[in-house]
XYZ file of C-alpha atoms in Angstrom:
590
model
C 63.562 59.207 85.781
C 66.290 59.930 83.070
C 69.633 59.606 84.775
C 72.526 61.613 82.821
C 75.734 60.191 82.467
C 78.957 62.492 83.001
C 81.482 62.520 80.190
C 84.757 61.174 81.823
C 87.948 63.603 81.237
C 90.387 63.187 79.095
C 94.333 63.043 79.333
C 94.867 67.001 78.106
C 92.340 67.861 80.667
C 94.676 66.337 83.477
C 97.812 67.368 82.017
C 96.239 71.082 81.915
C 95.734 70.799 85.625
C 99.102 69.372 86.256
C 100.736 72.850 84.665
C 98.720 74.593 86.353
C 99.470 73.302 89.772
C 103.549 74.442 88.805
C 102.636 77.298 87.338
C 100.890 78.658 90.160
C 103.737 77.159 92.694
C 106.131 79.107 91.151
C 104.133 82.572 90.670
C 102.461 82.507 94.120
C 106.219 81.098 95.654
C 107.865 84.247 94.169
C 104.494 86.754 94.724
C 104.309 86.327 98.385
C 107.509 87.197 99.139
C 107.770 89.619 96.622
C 107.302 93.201 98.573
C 109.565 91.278 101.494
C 112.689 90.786 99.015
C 112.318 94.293 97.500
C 112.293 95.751 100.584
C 114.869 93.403 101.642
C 118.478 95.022 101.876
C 121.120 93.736 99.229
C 123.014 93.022 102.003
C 121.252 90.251 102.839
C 120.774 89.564 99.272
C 116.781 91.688 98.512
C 116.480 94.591 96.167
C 117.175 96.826 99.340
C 114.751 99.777 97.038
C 111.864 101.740 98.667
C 108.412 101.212 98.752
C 107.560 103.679 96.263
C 109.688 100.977 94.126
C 107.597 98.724 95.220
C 104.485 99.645 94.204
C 105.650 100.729 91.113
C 106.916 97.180 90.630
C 104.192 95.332 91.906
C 101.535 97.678 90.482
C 102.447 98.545 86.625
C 104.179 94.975 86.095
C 100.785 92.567 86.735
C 99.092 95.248 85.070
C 100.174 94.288 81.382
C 99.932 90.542 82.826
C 96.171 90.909 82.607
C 96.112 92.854 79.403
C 98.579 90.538 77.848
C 95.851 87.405 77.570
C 93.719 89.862 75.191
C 96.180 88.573 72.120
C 97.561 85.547 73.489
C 94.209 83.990 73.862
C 93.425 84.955 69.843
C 97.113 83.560 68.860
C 96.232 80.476 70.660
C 93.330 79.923 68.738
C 95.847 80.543 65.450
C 98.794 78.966 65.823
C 97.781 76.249 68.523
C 97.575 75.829 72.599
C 100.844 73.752 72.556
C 103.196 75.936 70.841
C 101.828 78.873 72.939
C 102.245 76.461 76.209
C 106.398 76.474 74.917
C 106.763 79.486 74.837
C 105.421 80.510 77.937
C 107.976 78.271 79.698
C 110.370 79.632 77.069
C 109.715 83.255 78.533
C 109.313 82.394 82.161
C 111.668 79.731 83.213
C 115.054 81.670 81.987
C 113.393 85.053 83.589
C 112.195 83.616 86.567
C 116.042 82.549 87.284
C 117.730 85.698 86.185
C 115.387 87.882 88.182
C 116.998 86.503 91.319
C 120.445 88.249 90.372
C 118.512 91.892 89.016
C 120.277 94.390 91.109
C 118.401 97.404 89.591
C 115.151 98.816 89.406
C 114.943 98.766 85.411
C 116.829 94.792 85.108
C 114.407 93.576 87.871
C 111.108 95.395 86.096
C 112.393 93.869 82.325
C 112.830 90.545 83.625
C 109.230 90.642 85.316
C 107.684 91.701 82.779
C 109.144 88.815 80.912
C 107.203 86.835 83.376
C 104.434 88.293 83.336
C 104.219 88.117 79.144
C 104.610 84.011 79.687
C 102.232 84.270 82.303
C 99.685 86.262 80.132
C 100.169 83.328 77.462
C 99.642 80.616 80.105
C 96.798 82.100 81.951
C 94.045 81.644 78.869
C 95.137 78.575 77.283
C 94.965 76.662 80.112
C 91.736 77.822 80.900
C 90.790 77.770 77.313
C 92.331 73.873 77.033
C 89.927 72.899 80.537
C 87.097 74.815 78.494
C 87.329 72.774 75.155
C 88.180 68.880 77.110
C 84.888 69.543 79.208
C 81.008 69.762 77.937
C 77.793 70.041 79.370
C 77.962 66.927 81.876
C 81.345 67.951 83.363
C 82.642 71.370 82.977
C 81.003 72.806 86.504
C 83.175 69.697 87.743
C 86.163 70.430 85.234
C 86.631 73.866 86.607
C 85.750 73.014 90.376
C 88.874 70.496 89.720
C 90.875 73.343 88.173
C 90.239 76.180 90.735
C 91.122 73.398 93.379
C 94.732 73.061 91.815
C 94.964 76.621 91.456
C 94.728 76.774 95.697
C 97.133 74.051 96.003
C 99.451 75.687 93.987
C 99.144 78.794 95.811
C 98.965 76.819 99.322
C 101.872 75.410 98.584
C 104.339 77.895 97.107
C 103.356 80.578 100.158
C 104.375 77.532 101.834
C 107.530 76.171 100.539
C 109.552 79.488 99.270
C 109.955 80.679 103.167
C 111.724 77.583 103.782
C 113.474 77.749 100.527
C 114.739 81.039 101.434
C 115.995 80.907 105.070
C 117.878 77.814 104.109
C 119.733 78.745 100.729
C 118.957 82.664 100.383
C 117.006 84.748 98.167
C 118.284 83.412 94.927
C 117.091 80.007 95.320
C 113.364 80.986 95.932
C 113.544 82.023 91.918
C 115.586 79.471 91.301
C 113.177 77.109 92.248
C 110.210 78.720 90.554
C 112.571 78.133 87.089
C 112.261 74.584 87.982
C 108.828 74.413 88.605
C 108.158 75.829 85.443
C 110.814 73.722 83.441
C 108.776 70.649 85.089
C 106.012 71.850 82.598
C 108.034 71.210 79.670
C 107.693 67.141 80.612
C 103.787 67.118 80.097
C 103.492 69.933 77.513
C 106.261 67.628 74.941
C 105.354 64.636 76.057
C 101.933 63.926 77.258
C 99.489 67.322 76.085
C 97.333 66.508 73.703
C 95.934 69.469 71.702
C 92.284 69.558 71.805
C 89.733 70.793 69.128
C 89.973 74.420 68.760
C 87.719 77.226 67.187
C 89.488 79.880 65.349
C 87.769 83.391 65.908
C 86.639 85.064 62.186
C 89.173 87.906 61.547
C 92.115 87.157 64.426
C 93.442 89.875 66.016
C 91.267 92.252 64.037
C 88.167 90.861 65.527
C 89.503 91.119 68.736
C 90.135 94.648 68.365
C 86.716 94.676 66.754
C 85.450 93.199 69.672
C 87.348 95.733 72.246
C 85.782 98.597 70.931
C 82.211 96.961 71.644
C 83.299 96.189 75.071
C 85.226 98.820 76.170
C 85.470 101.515 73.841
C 86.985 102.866 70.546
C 90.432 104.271 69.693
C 89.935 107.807 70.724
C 88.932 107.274 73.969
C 92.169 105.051 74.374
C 94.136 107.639 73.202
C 92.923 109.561 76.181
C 93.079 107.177 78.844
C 96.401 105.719 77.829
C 98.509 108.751 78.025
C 96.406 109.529 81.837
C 97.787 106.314 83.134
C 100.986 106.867 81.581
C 101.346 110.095 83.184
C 99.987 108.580 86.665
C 102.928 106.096 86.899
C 105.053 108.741 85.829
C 104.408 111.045 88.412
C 104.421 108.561 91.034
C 107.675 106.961 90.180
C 109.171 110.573 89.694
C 109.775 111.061 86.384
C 107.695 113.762 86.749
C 108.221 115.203 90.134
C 105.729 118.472 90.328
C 102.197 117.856 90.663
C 101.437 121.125 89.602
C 103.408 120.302 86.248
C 100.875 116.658 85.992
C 98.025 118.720 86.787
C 98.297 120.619 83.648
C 99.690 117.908 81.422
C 96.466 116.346 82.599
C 94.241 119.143 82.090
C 95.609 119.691 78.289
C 95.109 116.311 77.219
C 91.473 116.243 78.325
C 91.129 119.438 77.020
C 92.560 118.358 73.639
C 90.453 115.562 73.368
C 87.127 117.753 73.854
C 88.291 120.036 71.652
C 88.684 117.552 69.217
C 85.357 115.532 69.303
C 84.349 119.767 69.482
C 85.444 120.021 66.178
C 84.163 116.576 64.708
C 81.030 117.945 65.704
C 81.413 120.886 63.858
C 82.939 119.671 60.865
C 80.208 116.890 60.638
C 77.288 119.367 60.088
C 78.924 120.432 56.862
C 78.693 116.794 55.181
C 76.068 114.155 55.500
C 76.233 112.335 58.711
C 77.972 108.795 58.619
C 78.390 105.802 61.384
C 81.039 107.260 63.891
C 82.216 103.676 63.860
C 82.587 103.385 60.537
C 84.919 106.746 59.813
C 88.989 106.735 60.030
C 90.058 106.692 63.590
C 91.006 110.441 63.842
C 87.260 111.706 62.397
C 85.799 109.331 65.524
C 84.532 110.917 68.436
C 85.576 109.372 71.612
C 82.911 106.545 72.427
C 82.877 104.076 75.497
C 81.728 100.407 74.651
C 79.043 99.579 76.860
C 78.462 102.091 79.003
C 77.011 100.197 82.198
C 79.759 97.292 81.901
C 82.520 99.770 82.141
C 80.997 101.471 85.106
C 80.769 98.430 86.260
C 84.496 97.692 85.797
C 85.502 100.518 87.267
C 83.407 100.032 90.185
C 84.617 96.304 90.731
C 88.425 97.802 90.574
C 87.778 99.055 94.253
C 87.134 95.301 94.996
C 90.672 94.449 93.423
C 92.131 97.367 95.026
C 91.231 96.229 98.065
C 91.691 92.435 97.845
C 95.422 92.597 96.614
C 96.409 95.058 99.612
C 97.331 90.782 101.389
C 100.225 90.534 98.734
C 101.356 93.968 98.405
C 100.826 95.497 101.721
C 99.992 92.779 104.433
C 103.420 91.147 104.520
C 105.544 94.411 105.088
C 103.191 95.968 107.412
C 103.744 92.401 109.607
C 107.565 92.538 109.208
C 107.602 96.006 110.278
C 104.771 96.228 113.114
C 103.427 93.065 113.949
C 105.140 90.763 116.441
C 104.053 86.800 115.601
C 105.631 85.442 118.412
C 102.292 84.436 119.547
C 102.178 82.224 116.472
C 105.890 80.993 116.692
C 104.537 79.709 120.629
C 101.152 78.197 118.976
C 103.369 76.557 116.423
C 105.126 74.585 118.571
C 102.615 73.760 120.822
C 101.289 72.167 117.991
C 103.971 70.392 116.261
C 107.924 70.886 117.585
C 108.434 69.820 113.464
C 106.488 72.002 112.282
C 107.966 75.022 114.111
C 111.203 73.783 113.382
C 110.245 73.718 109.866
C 108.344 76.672 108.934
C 109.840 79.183 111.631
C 113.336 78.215 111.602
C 116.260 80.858 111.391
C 119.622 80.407 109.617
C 122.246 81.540 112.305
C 124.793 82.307 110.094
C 122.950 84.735 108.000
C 121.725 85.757 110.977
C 125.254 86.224 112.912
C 126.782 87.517 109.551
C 124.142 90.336 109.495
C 124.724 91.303 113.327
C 128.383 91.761 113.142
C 127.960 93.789 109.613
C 125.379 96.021 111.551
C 127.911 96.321 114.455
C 130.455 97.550 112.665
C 128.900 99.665 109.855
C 126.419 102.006 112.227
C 128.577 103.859 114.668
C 132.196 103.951 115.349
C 131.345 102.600 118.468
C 129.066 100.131 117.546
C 126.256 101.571 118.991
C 122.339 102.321 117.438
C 122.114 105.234 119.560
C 119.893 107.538 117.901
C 116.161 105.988 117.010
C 117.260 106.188 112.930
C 119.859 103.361 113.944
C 118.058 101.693 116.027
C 114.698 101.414 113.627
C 117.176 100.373 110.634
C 118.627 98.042 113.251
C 115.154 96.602 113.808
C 114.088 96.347 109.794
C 117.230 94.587 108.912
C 116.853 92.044 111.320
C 112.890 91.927 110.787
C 113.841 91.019 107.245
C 115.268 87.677 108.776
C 112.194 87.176 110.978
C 113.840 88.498 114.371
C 111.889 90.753 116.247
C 113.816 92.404 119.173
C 112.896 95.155 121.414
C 114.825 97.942 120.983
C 115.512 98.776 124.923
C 117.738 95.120 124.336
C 119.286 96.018 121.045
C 120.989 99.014 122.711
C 122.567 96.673 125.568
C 123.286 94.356 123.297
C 125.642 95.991 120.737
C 126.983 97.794 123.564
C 128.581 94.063 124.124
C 129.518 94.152 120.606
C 131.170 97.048 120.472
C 133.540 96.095 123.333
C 134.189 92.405 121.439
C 136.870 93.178 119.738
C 138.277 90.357 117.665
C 135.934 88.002 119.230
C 133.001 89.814 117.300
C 132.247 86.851 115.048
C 131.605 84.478 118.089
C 129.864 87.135 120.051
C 127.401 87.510 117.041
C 126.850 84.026 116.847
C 126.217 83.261 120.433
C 123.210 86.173 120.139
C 122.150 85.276 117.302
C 121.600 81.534 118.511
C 120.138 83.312 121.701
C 117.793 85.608 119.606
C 116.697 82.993 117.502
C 115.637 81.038 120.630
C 113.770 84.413 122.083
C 112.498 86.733 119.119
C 111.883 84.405 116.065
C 108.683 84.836 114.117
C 106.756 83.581 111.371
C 107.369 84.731 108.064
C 104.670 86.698 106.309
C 104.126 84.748 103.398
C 103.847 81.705 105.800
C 100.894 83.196 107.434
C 99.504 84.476 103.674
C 99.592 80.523 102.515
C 96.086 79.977 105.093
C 94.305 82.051 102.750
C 94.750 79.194 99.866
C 94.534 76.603 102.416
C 90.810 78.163 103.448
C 90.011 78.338 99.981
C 90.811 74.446 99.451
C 88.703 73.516 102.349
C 85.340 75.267 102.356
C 84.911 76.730 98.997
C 82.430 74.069 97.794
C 80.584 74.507 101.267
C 80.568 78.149 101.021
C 79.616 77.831 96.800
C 76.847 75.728 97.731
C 75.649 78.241 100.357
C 75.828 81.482 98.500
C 74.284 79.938 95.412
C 70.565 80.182 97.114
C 71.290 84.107 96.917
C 71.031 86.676 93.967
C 74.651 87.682 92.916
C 75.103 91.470 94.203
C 73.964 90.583 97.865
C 76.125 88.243 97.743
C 78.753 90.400 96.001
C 78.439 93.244 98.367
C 78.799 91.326 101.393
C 82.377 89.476 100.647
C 83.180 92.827 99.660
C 82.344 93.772 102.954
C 83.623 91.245 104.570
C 87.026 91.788 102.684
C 87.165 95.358 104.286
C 86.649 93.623 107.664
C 89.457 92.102 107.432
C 91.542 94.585 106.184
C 90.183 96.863 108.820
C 91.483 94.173 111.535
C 94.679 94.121 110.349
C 95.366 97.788 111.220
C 94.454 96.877 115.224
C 97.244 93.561 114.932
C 100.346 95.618 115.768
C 98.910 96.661 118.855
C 97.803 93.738 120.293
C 99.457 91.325 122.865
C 98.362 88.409 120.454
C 99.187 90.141 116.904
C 100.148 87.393 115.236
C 97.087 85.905 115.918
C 94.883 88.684 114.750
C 96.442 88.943 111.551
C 96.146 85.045 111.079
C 91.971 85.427 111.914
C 92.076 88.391 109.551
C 93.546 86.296 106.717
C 90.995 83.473 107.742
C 88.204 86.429 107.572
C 89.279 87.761 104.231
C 89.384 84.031 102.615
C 85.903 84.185 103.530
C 84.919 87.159 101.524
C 87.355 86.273 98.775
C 85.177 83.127 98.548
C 81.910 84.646 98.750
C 82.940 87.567 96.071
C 84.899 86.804 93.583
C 82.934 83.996 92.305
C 80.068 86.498 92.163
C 81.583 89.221 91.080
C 82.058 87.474 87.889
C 78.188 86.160 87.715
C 76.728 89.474 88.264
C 78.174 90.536 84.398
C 75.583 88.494 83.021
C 73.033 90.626 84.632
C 73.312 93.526 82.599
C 75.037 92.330 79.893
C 73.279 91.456 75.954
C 72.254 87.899 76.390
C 73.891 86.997 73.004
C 77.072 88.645 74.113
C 77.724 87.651 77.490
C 80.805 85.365 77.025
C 82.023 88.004 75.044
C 81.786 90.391 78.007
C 82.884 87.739 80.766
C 86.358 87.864 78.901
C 87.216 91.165 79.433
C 85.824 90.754 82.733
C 90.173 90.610 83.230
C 89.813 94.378 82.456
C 89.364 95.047 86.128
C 91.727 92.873 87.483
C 94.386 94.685 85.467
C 92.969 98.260 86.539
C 92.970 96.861 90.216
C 96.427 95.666 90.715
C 97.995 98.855 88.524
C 95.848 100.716 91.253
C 96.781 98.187 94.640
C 100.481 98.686 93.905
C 100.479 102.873 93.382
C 98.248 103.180 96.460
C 100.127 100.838 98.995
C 103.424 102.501 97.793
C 101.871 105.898 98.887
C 100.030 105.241 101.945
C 102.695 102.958 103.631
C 105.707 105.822 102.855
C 103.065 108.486 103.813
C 101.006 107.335 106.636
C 102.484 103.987 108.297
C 106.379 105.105 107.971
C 106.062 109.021 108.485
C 103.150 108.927 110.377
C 104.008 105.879 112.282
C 100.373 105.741 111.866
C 99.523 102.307 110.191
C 96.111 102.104 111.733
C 94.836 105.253 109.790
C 96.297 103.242 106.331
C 94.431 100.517 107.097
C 91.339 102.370 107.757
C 91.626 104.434 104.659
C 91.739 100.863 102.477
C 88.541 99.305 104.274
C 86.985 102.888 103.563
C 87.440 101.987 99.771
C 86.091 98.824 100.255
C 82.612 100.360 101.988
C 82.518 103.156 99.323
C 82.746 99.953 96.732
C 79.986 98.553 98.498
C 78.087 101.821 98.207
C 78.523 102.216 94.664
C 77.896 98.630 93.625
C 74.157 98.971 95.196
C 73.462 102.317 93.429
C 74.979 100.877 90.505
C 72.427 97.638 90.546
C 69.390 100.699 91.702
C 70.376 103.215 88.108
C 71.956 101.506 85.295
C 71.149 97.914 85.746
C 67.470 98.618 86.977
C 67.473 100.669 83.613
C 68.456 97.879 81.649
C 66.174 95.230 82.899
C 63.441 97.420 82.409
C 64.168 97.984 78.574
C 64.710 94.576 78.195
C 61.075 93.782 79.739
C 59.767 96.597 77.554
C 61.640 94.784 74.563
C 60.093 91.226 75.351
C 56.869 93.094 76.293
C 56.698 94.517 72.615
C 57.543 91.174 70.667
């Protein structure tokens, strides 16, 4: 028998991995406790904005970051991976520092979306550099090694940043993602070596060449541009009737029927020529390849749904779900590591008690259940979770302190600390990466025995399982725990998805164009988070804070997930049954 002999890897490959590992520390460090520190009051040093801010932030802002790699990845090719590696560190590091001192909405968004610009540089030439150092004999290993430091990276920031925080406040956590991005400079001037690369015919051109296969031509992005512009604008407020959007709406589709109406018209009067071929404005709007974006649109539910554990998860447990369960578990484990990874700075802590004290009443005293539940949030934000009957009795002590208020706060907050800590949020978000690192070969190896939209369907499915659990945690005695097994659930489907979700493009797409089509794969991703973040803003103001209904939120995003399941399988049943049967015809008839 012929045995095959693996290529071994070489030093770029290694250093590639290395960045990546920092990279992801210091995105997934900052990420996880993003919708915590913009919710966060300033007193204690967050954003102290609203969560339609925080949608808005979290939704438009990692939007561009996966529209960005669409020209990065074509520069790359042009002016080389290192120089592009630079200036990613260039952009992030300084912004990543900085955005810990943004006191605004607009300073905090233009700093991000600094970020995210490095970030959209970084994201395809490292996966580009793994691509080119690996061949036939090692790239299924190459990128198994690659998606492993990905997971670490995002085990460990998740991980780290709580502990970061508590200890030297919010403006450390970036402060430490600038350094673990400035660490990249080390290998990418020192020890990167720039492998061989192949320049794309035409640049940027062909890559707006190629968009226009994919996705669709400049008309119909002159239509669904403005509609998303519009969509932000009326849910940040720039535009506050809905009536007024309605029409706006209505007039631009209008417009743009009217005009391909008259290209029509106009076209019967001269000989006919390729719609492709004609000036932009004498094009009739024209969508790519018509099953693929269906597709993408479909597989934006997915997204929706999966990114509801960074943008929703950890405020929903800081506001409903008590994880004292967990803190008990914790140190039943390890005394260190519930020292470590639930501990409480007391002064903060004390500082923030005596401020509330004095700032809500004259007296001192939450009486009316406004004060108390902004009582409650602020000291959520520093993992303390009292019951309110106590907080009444206990700045009724306050209030008659006097000067001896700052030692009176300190001796509850050492006594609170002791009775009501709990686990940070992005603490219990780090055992998603930590699944991932364990069993994805096992569950890879499993799943690969079964055709890609079973398999597809059902982590989508068991995604919304999760998600669906999540909305029973803050009413159960053990809540903590739930959410942790819902996290533990989701990983599962995350695993069993998202691989496939990728695999089943190559289904339907042209057999000579499938790479082609797996990069703008990314399209969805985009779509999905711009989506995640507008959504979760709305439903958590709307249903879990003025409803006090989280439950029905919850319900509402695993509903999205089972009509994405839906559509998926009549998707695979129309267009890609269609498909496959022309292409049988097509091999048929040669």
């Amino acid at each position: 028998m012929k045995s095959t002999t693996t290529t071994p890897f070489t030093a770029a490959f290694y250093v590639a991995n290395t960045m990546e590992i920092f990279e992801r520390l210091a995105w997934y460090g900052m990420y996880t406790l993003l919708a915590s520190y913009i919710m966060t009051p300033s007193t204690q040093g967050g954003l102290g904005l609203g969560n339609t801010e925080r949608g808005l932030i979290m939704g438009v802002v990692p939007f561009f970051l996966y529209l960005f790699p669409v020209i990065s990845g074509a520069l790359a090719d042009r002016f080389g991976y290192r120089k592009m590696f630079l200036l990613s560190f260039v952009l992030m590091a300084p912004s990543y520092y900085f955005l810990g001192y943004a006191d605004s909405l607009g300073s905090f968004i233009s700093l991000f979306m600094l970020i995210a610009l490095g970030a959209g540089i970084f994201k395809p030439v490292v996966i580009a550099t793994i691509s080119r150092t690996t061949d036939d004999s090692n790239r299924g290993l190459g990128f198994g090694i690659f998606y492993m430091m990905v997971n670490i990276g995002g085990f460990l920031g998740p991980l780290l940043a709580p502990v970061i925080q508590k200890n030297y406040g919010w403006q450390w956590v970036f402060t430490f993602a600038a350094i673990w991005i400035s660490i990249n400079f080390i290998p990418a001037l020192f020890f990167y070596q720039e492998p061989e690369r192949h320049t794309k015919s035409g640049g940027l051109k062909q890559v707006f060449k190629e968009m226009q296969q994919v996705l669709g031509n400049s008309r119909l992005a002159l239509l669904v541009v403005p509609l998303l512009v519009l969509l932000v604008s009326f849910y940040a407020g720039i535009i506050e009737s809905g009536k007024v959007t309605s029409i706006i709406a209505a007039m631009l589709i209008s417009c743009a029927f009217i005009w391909d109406f008259w290209l029509t018209k106009s076209s019967k009067k001269r000989v006919n020529i390729n719609n492709s071929l004609a000036p932009w404005y004498k094009q009739k709007m024209q969508v790519g390849n018509k099953a693929f974006m269906v597709y993408l649109l479909i597989i934006t539910g997915f997204w929706v749904v999966y990114l509801q554990i960074f943008i929703t998860l950890p405020i929903y447990i800081r506001d409903f779900v008590d994880t004292s369960d967990l803190v008990h578990l914790l140190y039943s484990a390890s005394p260190w590591l519930h020292d470590t990874l639930t501990a409480i700075n007391i002064n903060t802590l004390a500082s923030e008690i005596a401020r509330l004290s004095q700032s809500l009443t004259p007296q001192g005293l939450p009486h009316s259940a406004a004060s108390i539940n902004e009582v409650s949030t602020a000291l959520a934000s520093l993992d303390i979770r009292v019951p309110k009957s106590e907080l009444v009795n206990a700045f009724t002590v306050l209030a008659q302190s006097g000067e001896q208020l700052p030692q009176a706060s300190t001796a509850l907050a050492n006594q609170w600390a002791s009775s009501y800590r709990q686990v940070n949020p992005a603490t219990i978000l780090s055992i998603d990466f930590l699944m991932i690192i364990l069993f994805q070969v096992i569950i890879s190896r499993y799943i690969n025995q079964f055709k890609a939209l079973p398999t597809l369907i059902a982590g989508t499915a068991i995604v919304s399982i999760a998600m669906l659990l999540d909305g029973f945690a803050h009413g159960f005695i053990f809540g903590g725990l739930m959410v942790a097994v819902s996290v533990i659930i989701f990983a599962v489907g995350e695993m069993t998805a998202s691989p496939k979700s990728q695999e089943y493009v190559a289904s339907f797409a042209p057999s000579d164009k499938a790479a082609m089509f797996m990069g703008y794969y990314f399209v969805s991703m985009a779509l999905g988070n711009l989506f995640a973040g507008l959504l979760s803003g709305w439903l958590y103001q709307s249903l879990a804070i003025d409803l006090a209904n989280p439950m029905l939120m919850w319900m509402l995003i695993a509903l999205l997930g089972l009509v994405t399941c839906i559509a998926l399988y009549v998707f695979n049943r129309t267009l890609v049954g269609d498909i496959e049967q022309q292409q049988a015809f097509k091999l048929t008839s040669e």
